[in-house]
Amino acid sequence: MRARTLALALCSLLAACAASGSDPLTRGASATTELAVGTTDVHALPLQGERRRAAEKFGDAPLLDQAGRERRVFSELVRDRVVVVSFVYTRCQGSCPGTTANLVRVRDLLGERFGRDVTFVTFSLDPERDTPSDFADYAARHGITDGWTFLTGGKERLEELRKDLGFYDLDPVIDADRTQHAATLIVGNEPRARWMHVPAALPAEALVRAIERVAK
Amino acid sequence: MHALARRLRGGSHAGAFGVAVKSRARVTARPPFVRGLDPRVPPELYTAARGASDAPHQGLHREKEKGMNRRDLLRLSIIGGGLAWTQRRPLFAGPLARPFDDLPPSPTTTPFVTPLPAPPVLTPVAPFAAPDVTFPPQAVNAPTYYKIISEERFVSLHPELPPTRMWGYRDANVANWPYAVGPTIVARAEHPIVVRHENQLPANHVGFGVPEETVHFHGGHMEARSDGFPESLPGYTTVFGPGEHYDYGYAMLDPGFSHGAPDASDRPSTLWYHDHLLDFTAQNVYRGLVGLFLFQDELDTLDETTGLRLPSGEFDVPLAFQDKRLDDQGQLAYDVFDHNGFLGDKWLVNGAIQPYLNVKRRKYRFRLLNGCNARFLGLRLVRQGGSIEPFDLIATEGGLLSAPLRNRNLAFLSPAQREDIVVDFARYPAGTVLFFENRLRQDDGRGPSGTFDQPELLNRGPRFLKIVVGADAPDPSVVPNVLRPFTAITQAEINAATRRTFEFKRRNGVWVINGQAVDLTQPMATVQENAPEIWRLKNGSGGWWHPIHIHLEFMHVLKRNGQVPPPDERDGIAKRDVITLGPNDEVEVFLKFRDFRGRWVMHCHTIEHEDAFMMMRFDVV
Ligand SMILES: [Cu+2]
């Protein structure tokens, strides 16, 4: 009962927010998600239509970040944000180091907008081996501090995420071959329900342009 | 099934490393969906009752027609006997067996209860200043001016569904546009037109689709800035946002005009226009930014008492075929995370789900457009009871054929392809019922089953349109033995051509041309104006089909896999602006970029592939 009232309240709050046309890039990325506290069910969120569809894709079943904290993926890391999503694994000798290095350049180009208006989320492609401390080391190696969350956890959960978010190949042989994994990024603007893929190897300037386009 | 499994994820209360534990209750319970009226749809628009019976023939039937090659399939021939069909796509075992686009099925609707919509022809406006448009000096006729508004609107796709929020083009002279498809532009040879597109899409739109536009005149031969280049570049603005407009100038001159050799045999027939925004074309086109464009001249007069006397007026019917998916609120569903290619389960013609058309007992010209994002079509005209009926093919994307190809029984249309056909309903008694049925098997965005030469055709398929034969009617129309003859490319021109190879391939989850993802800031090829070119289009990606579209000029198809191409794309008979590359196909096309310099693109027209970077820029200098 109380949840329902709260849902309605937040619903109208969001509607007002959307109506004011405020730019998600300037809106604080720290938008709170009180409603979802204590639940891992995105269906309790007062989201409709296409925002709901994205919420279902990310889900809220928790994963562990590089500090070892449990994070609800959608509510804490995606909702109300402009995000850049990537998939890597710490032992990758193929495209991942390049992807991460490129994202570091993007982060530098974004300057103060990074962390405030745009955040990065990186999921593990090898959750059975990638531990939070592996990712802590990985982040340190690449000079990564705030605004960038590395997530690992249950294999099933991450496999499903990988597939739901389009990082798979219909050919099962290629799909099973980690060296041929999708070298793409998702750039998303959750409040706008606007999502796109970009090749991770695009020049960093082009990636920034793509982020700006999606963030509009 | 899968959608339910997906919703389970939200219901999982397991810790980060232990996802196996899922709440049992959720397996059977329906997820706590927020139901009721969709806030995106104004309540007053909810007028129609919901729910309807399933049509028994709506589903795909997996029986196959007996083994035939493409030539047999295309010719009207007796079906039966022959080789057993062996080529089938293997079914995957394991987790990949499921389709990843997890959109639930659309609500059911009763088929054939709504008449075929006929989006009206665009009407002129008073001339206005269009300083950005440049017409060549050869354009001597005064231009006609038009205005098109792109807008969000609610359209009834079916009387049993609530109105669907769409984007679409509208004639600025018409206040209310109840169609899902935009106005039909009709333009005459050598009569230039200026079309102002005004973007009135919602700036604060929430959902798939980006409210910025660049309008591509698909199959047009016009100045580069009016082609709908997908991205604005420094000093070259082609994209316009909400509140902005852009003027497009289509000279409608015959290719070769600037070299004193206008080629009146190189004129189009059925064209279309659609959005071409970089990375978001699939979403924007799927939302509805689509319209038809018909061409008229002294041969194809659109008057069946003059010129070639092809069926005209009410007997000349454009049919835009599209597939869509709707959610339980009747709203467009689209999986923005899936890049294999969108497949819908609702069959629309001219923006209505499974409409019907009453015809007279006489000849009709149908202009077939595959307006699907990723679905290939193998359309048969089927009489109720099952017999496959014949038609004459008179035009492809590249305009009227040299001569009609008669007694065909399959229109194979890759995304964006067009074919004009003539059906003679005088063959049938009044009361006869026929259907346009898609017999091609396609399970995902890779493309249809089988090969270009031997597509896998099913014994039944979804019916897009029902046709009911009515009373007699006078029929002065003919399908003459000669349509718009043109000469095939000569050996001398072939010898003189610059040869280039473009390989279309999937690599690390994206589609690339010659190894490169789209980069519109620089050309992958630079070609000389008016110089002969032979482009070898090669499909290097296992199992994937790619319909390849080249802007600005039509293609003369010289060879398909080293062989003479089938008649419907063979040089001397037909021209194309979309070439179907089936798995491992290699097609050689001749091109001459005659009149307009500037930046152009070539891309896959499975639009999700295009948006996933299978596009390249070429410059004509
Ligand atoms: Cu393709």
PDB file of N, CA and C in Angstrom, chain B residues 187-226:
ATOM      1  N   ALA B 187       6.364  12.725 -58.961  1.00  0.00           N
ATOM      2  CA  ALA B 187       7.168  13.726 -59.666  1.00  0.00           C
ATOM      3  C   ALA B 187       7.338  13.302 -61.117  1.00  0.00           C
ATOM      4  N   ARG B 188       7.477  14.317 -61.974  1.00  0.00           N
ATOM      5  CA  ARG B 188       7.547  14.101 -63.410  1.00  0.00           C
ATOM      6  C   ARG B 188       8.963  14.293 -63.891  1.00  0.00           C
ATOM      7  N   ALA B 189       9.335  13.530 -64.897  1.00  0.00           N
ATOM      8  CA  ALA B 189      10.665  13.670 -65.483  1.00  0.00           C
ATOM      9  C   ALA B 189      10.909  15.122 -65.867  1.00  0.00           C
ATOM     10  N   GLU B 190      12.079  15.603 -65.558  1.00  0.00           N
ATOM     11  CA  GLU B 190      12.549  16.938 -65.935  1.00  0.00           C
ATOM     12  C   GLU B 190      11.771  18.070 -65.268  1.00  0.00           C
ATOM     13  N   HIS B 191      10.945  17.737 -64.303  1.00  0.00           N
ATOM     14  CA  HIS B 191      10.233  18.773 -63.555  1.00  0.00           C
ATOM     15  C   HIS B 191      10.732  18.753 -62.116  1.00  0.00           C
ATOM     16  N   PRO B 192      11.630  19.677 -61.816  1.00  0.00           N
ATOM     17  CA  PRO B 192      12.248  19.647 -60.482  1.00  0.00           C
ATOM     18  C   PRO B 192      11.236  19.944 -59.370  1.00  0.00           C
ATOM     19  N   ILE B 193      11.529  19.417 -58.220  1.00  0.00           N
ATOM     20  CA  ILE B 193      10.699  19.715 -57.061  1.00  0.00           C
ATOM     21  C   ILE B 193      11.575  20.117 -55.873  1.00  0.00           C
ATOM     22  N   VAL B 194      10.991  20.935 -55.036  1.00  0.00           N
ATOM     23  CA  VAL B 194      11.628  21.308 -53.773  1.00  0.00           C
ATOM     24  C   VAL B 194      10.720  20.808 -52.662  1.00  0.00           C
ATOM     25  N   VAL B 195      11.273  20.043 -51.760  1.00  0.00           N
ATOM     26  CA  VAL B 195      10.487  19.562 -50.633  1.00  0.00           C
ATOM     27  C   VAL B 195      11.100  20.105 -49.352  1.00  0.00           C
ATOM     28  N   ARG B 196      10.323  20.888 -48.644  1.00  0.00           N
ATOM     29  CA  ARG B 196      10.781  21.339 -47.325  1.00  0.00           C
ATOM     30  C   ARG B 196      10.284  20.356 -46.284  1.00  0.00           C
ATOM     31  N   HIS B 197      11.224  19.782 -45.541  1.00  0.00           N
ATOM     32  CA  HIS B 197      10.864  18.888 -44.438  1.00  0.00           C
ATOM     33  C   HIS B 197      10.981  19.664 -43.135  1.00  0.00           C
ATOM     34  N   GLU B 198       9.890  19.743 -42.424  1.00  0.00           N
ATOM     35  CA  GLU B 198       9.878  20.436 -41.133  1.00  0.00           C
ATOM     36  C   GLU B 198       9.834  19.411 -40.022  1.00  0.00           C
ATOM     37  N   ASN B 199      10.802  19.497 -39.147  1.00  0.00           N
ATOM     38  CA  ASN B 199      10.886  18.543 -38.046  1.00  0.00           C
ATOM     39  C   ASN B 199      10.048  19.032 -36.864  1.00  0.00           C
ATOM     40  N   GLN B 200       8.927  18.389 -36.674  1.00  0.00           N
ATOM     41  CA  GLN B 200       8.095  18.702 -35.503  1.00  0.00           C
ATOM     42  C   GLN B 200       8.037  17.501 -34.562  1.00  0.00           C
ATOM     43  N   LEU B 201       9.072  16.680 -34.614  1.00  0.00           N
ATOM     44  CA  LEU B 201       9.136  15.545 -33.694  1.00  0.00           C
ATOM     45  C   LEU B 201       9.371  16.070 -32.278  1.00  0.00           C
ATOM     46  N   PRO B 202       8.919  15.321 -31.278  1.00  0.00           N
ATOM     47  CA  PRO B 202       9.052  15.820 -29.898  1.00  0.00           C
ATOM     48  C   PRO B 202      10.507  15.831 -29.438  1.00  0.00           C
ATOM     49  N   ALA B 203      10.961  17.010 -29.040  1.00  0.00           N
ATOM     50  CA  ALA B 203      12.358  17.148 -28.620  1.00  0.00           C
ATOM     51  C   ALA B 203      12.640  16.331 -27.365  1.00  0.00           C
ATOM     52  N   ASN B 204      11.626  16.170 -26.521  1.00  0.00           N
ATOM     53  CA  ASN B 204      11.855  15.463 -25.256  1.00  0.00           C
ATOM     54  C   ASN B 204      11.341  14.022 -25.317  1.00  0.00           C
ATOM     55  N   HIS B 205      11.399  13.453 -26.507  1.00  0.00           N
ATOM     56  CA  HIS B 205      10.924  12.097 -26.726  1.00  0.00           C
ATOM     57  C   HIS B 205      11.591  11.089 -25.784  1.00  0.00           C
ATOM     58  N   VAL B 206      10.793  10.191 -25.245  1.00  0.00           N
ATOM     59  CA  VAL B 206      11.318   9.075 -24.456  1.00  0.00           C
ATOM     60  C   VAL B 206      10.961   7.783 -25.179  1.00  0.00           C
ATOM     61  N   GLY B 207      11.974   7.009 -25.506  1.00  0.00           N
ATOM     62  CA  GLY B 207      11.726   5.756 -26.221  1.00  0.00           C
ATOM     63  C   GLY B 207      12.712   5.614 -27.365  1.00  0.00           C
ATOM     64  N   PHE B 208      12.589   4.495 -28.098  1.00  0.00           N
ATOM     65  CA  PHE B 208      13.521   4.323 -29.208  1.00  0.00           C
ATOM     66  C   PHE B 208      13.210   5.361 -30.279  1.00  0.00           C
ATOM     67  N   GLY B 209      14.201   5.651 -31.089  1.00  0.00           N
ATOM     68  CA  GLY B 209      14.056   6.705 -32.088  1.00  0.00           C
ATOM     69  C   GLY B 209      14.686   7.986 -31.582  1.00  0.00           C
ATOM     70  N   VAL B 210      15.348   8.687 -32.478  1.00  0.00           N
ATOM     71  CA  VAL B 210      15.977   9.955 -32.133  1.00  0.00           C
ATOM     72  C   VAL B 210      15.338  11.034 -32.998  1.00  0.00           C
ATOM     73  N   PRO B 211      14.833  12.106 -32.355  1.00  0.00           N
ATOM     74  CA  PRO B 211      14.039  13.084 -33.119  1.00  0.00           C
ATOM     75  C   PRO B 211      14.893  14.024 -33.964  1.00  0.00           C
ATOM     76  N   GLU B 212      15.890  13.487 -34.604  1.00  0.00           N
ATOM     77  CA  GLU B 212      16.671  14.275 -35.555  1.00  0.00           C
ATOM     78  C   GLU B 212      16.533  13.576 -36.889  1.00  0.00           C
ATOM     79  N   GLU B 213      16.634  14.342 -37.946  1.00  0.00           N
ATOM     80  CA  GLU B 213      16.303  13.765 -39.241  1.00  0.00           C
ATOM     81  C   GLU B 213      17.319  14.109 -40.303  1.00  0.00           C
ATOM     82  N   THR B 214      17.393  13.228 -41.273  1.00  0.00           N
ATOM     83  CA  THR B 214      18.018  13.508 -42.552  1.00  0.00           C
ATOM     84  C   THR B 214      17.269  12.604 -43.514  1.00  0.00           C
ATOM     85  N   VAL B 215      16.676  13.172 -44.533  1.00  0.00           N
ATOM     86  CA  VAL B 215      15.713  12.427 -45.343  1.00  0.00           C
ATOM     87  C   VAL B 215      16.377  11.931 -46.624  1.00  0.00           C
ATOM     88  N   HIS B 216      16.390  10.636 -46.769  1.00  0.00           N
ATOM     89  CA  HIS B 216      16.991  10.037 -47.966  1.00  0.00           C
ATOM     90  C   HIS B 216      15.914   9.789 -49.021  1.00  0.00           C
ATOM     91  N   PHE B 217      16.167  10.268 -50.224  1.00  0.00           N
ATOM     92  CA  PHE B 217      15.312   9.987 -51.381  1.00  0.00           C
ATOM     93  C   PHE B 217      15.914   8.744 -52.034  1.00  0.00           C
ATOM     94  N   HIS B 218      15.315   7.589 -51.697  1.00  0.00           N
ATOM     95  CA  HIS B 218      15.915   6.299 -52.024  1.00  0.00           C
ATOM     96  C   HIS B 218      15.667   5.961 -53.496  1.00  0.00           C
ATOM     97  N   GLY B 219      16.762   5.925 -54.255  1.00  0.00           N
ATOM     98  CA  GLY B 219      16.666   5.698 -55.696  1.00  0.00           C
ATOM     99  C   GLY B 219      16.740   6.988 -56.490  1.00  0.00           C
ATOM    100  N   GLY B 220      16.890   8.097 -55.783  1.00  0.00           N
ATOM    101  CA  GLY B 220      16.921   9.398 -56.452  1.00  0.00           C
ATOM    102  C   GLY B 220      18.285   9.708 -57.049  1.00  0.00           C
ATOM    103  N   HIS B 221      18.254  10.652 -57.992  1.00  0.00           N
ATOM    104  CA  HIS B 221      19.467  11.122 -58.673  1.00  0.00           C
ATOM    105  C   HIS B 221      19.441  12.638 -58.509  1.00  0.00           C
ATOM    106  N   MET B 222      20.146  13.128 -57.488  1.00  0.00           N
ATOM    107  CA  MET B 222      20.025  14.530 -57.107  1.00  0.00           C
ATOM    108  C   MET B 222      21.308  15.009 -56.473  1.00  0.00           C
ATOM    109  N   GLU B 223      21.366  16.327 -56.249  1.00  0.00           N
ATOM    110  CA  GLU B 223      22.545  16.918 -55.601  1.00  0.00           C
ATOM    111  C   GLU B 223      22.814  16.225 -54.261  1.00  0.00           C
ATOM    112  N   ALA B 224      24.109  16.186 -53.893  1.00  0.00           N
ATOM    113  CA  ALA B 224      24.502  15.424 -52.710  1.00  0.00           C
ATOM    114  C   ALA B 224      23.830  15.931 -51.430  1.00  0.00           C
ATOM    115  N   ARG B 225      23.710  17.244 -51.280  1.00  0.00           N
ATOM    116  CA  ARG B 225      23.169  17.751 -50.008  1.00  0.00           C
ATOM    117  C   ARG B 225      21.691  17.390 -49.831  1.00  0.00           C
ATOM    118  N   SER B 226      21.029  16.988 -50.932  1.00  0.00           N
ATOM    119  CA  SER B 226      19.623  16.596 -50.835  1.00  0.00           C
ATOM    120  C   SER B 226      19.433  15.087 -50.763  1.00  0.00           C
TER     121      SER B 226
END
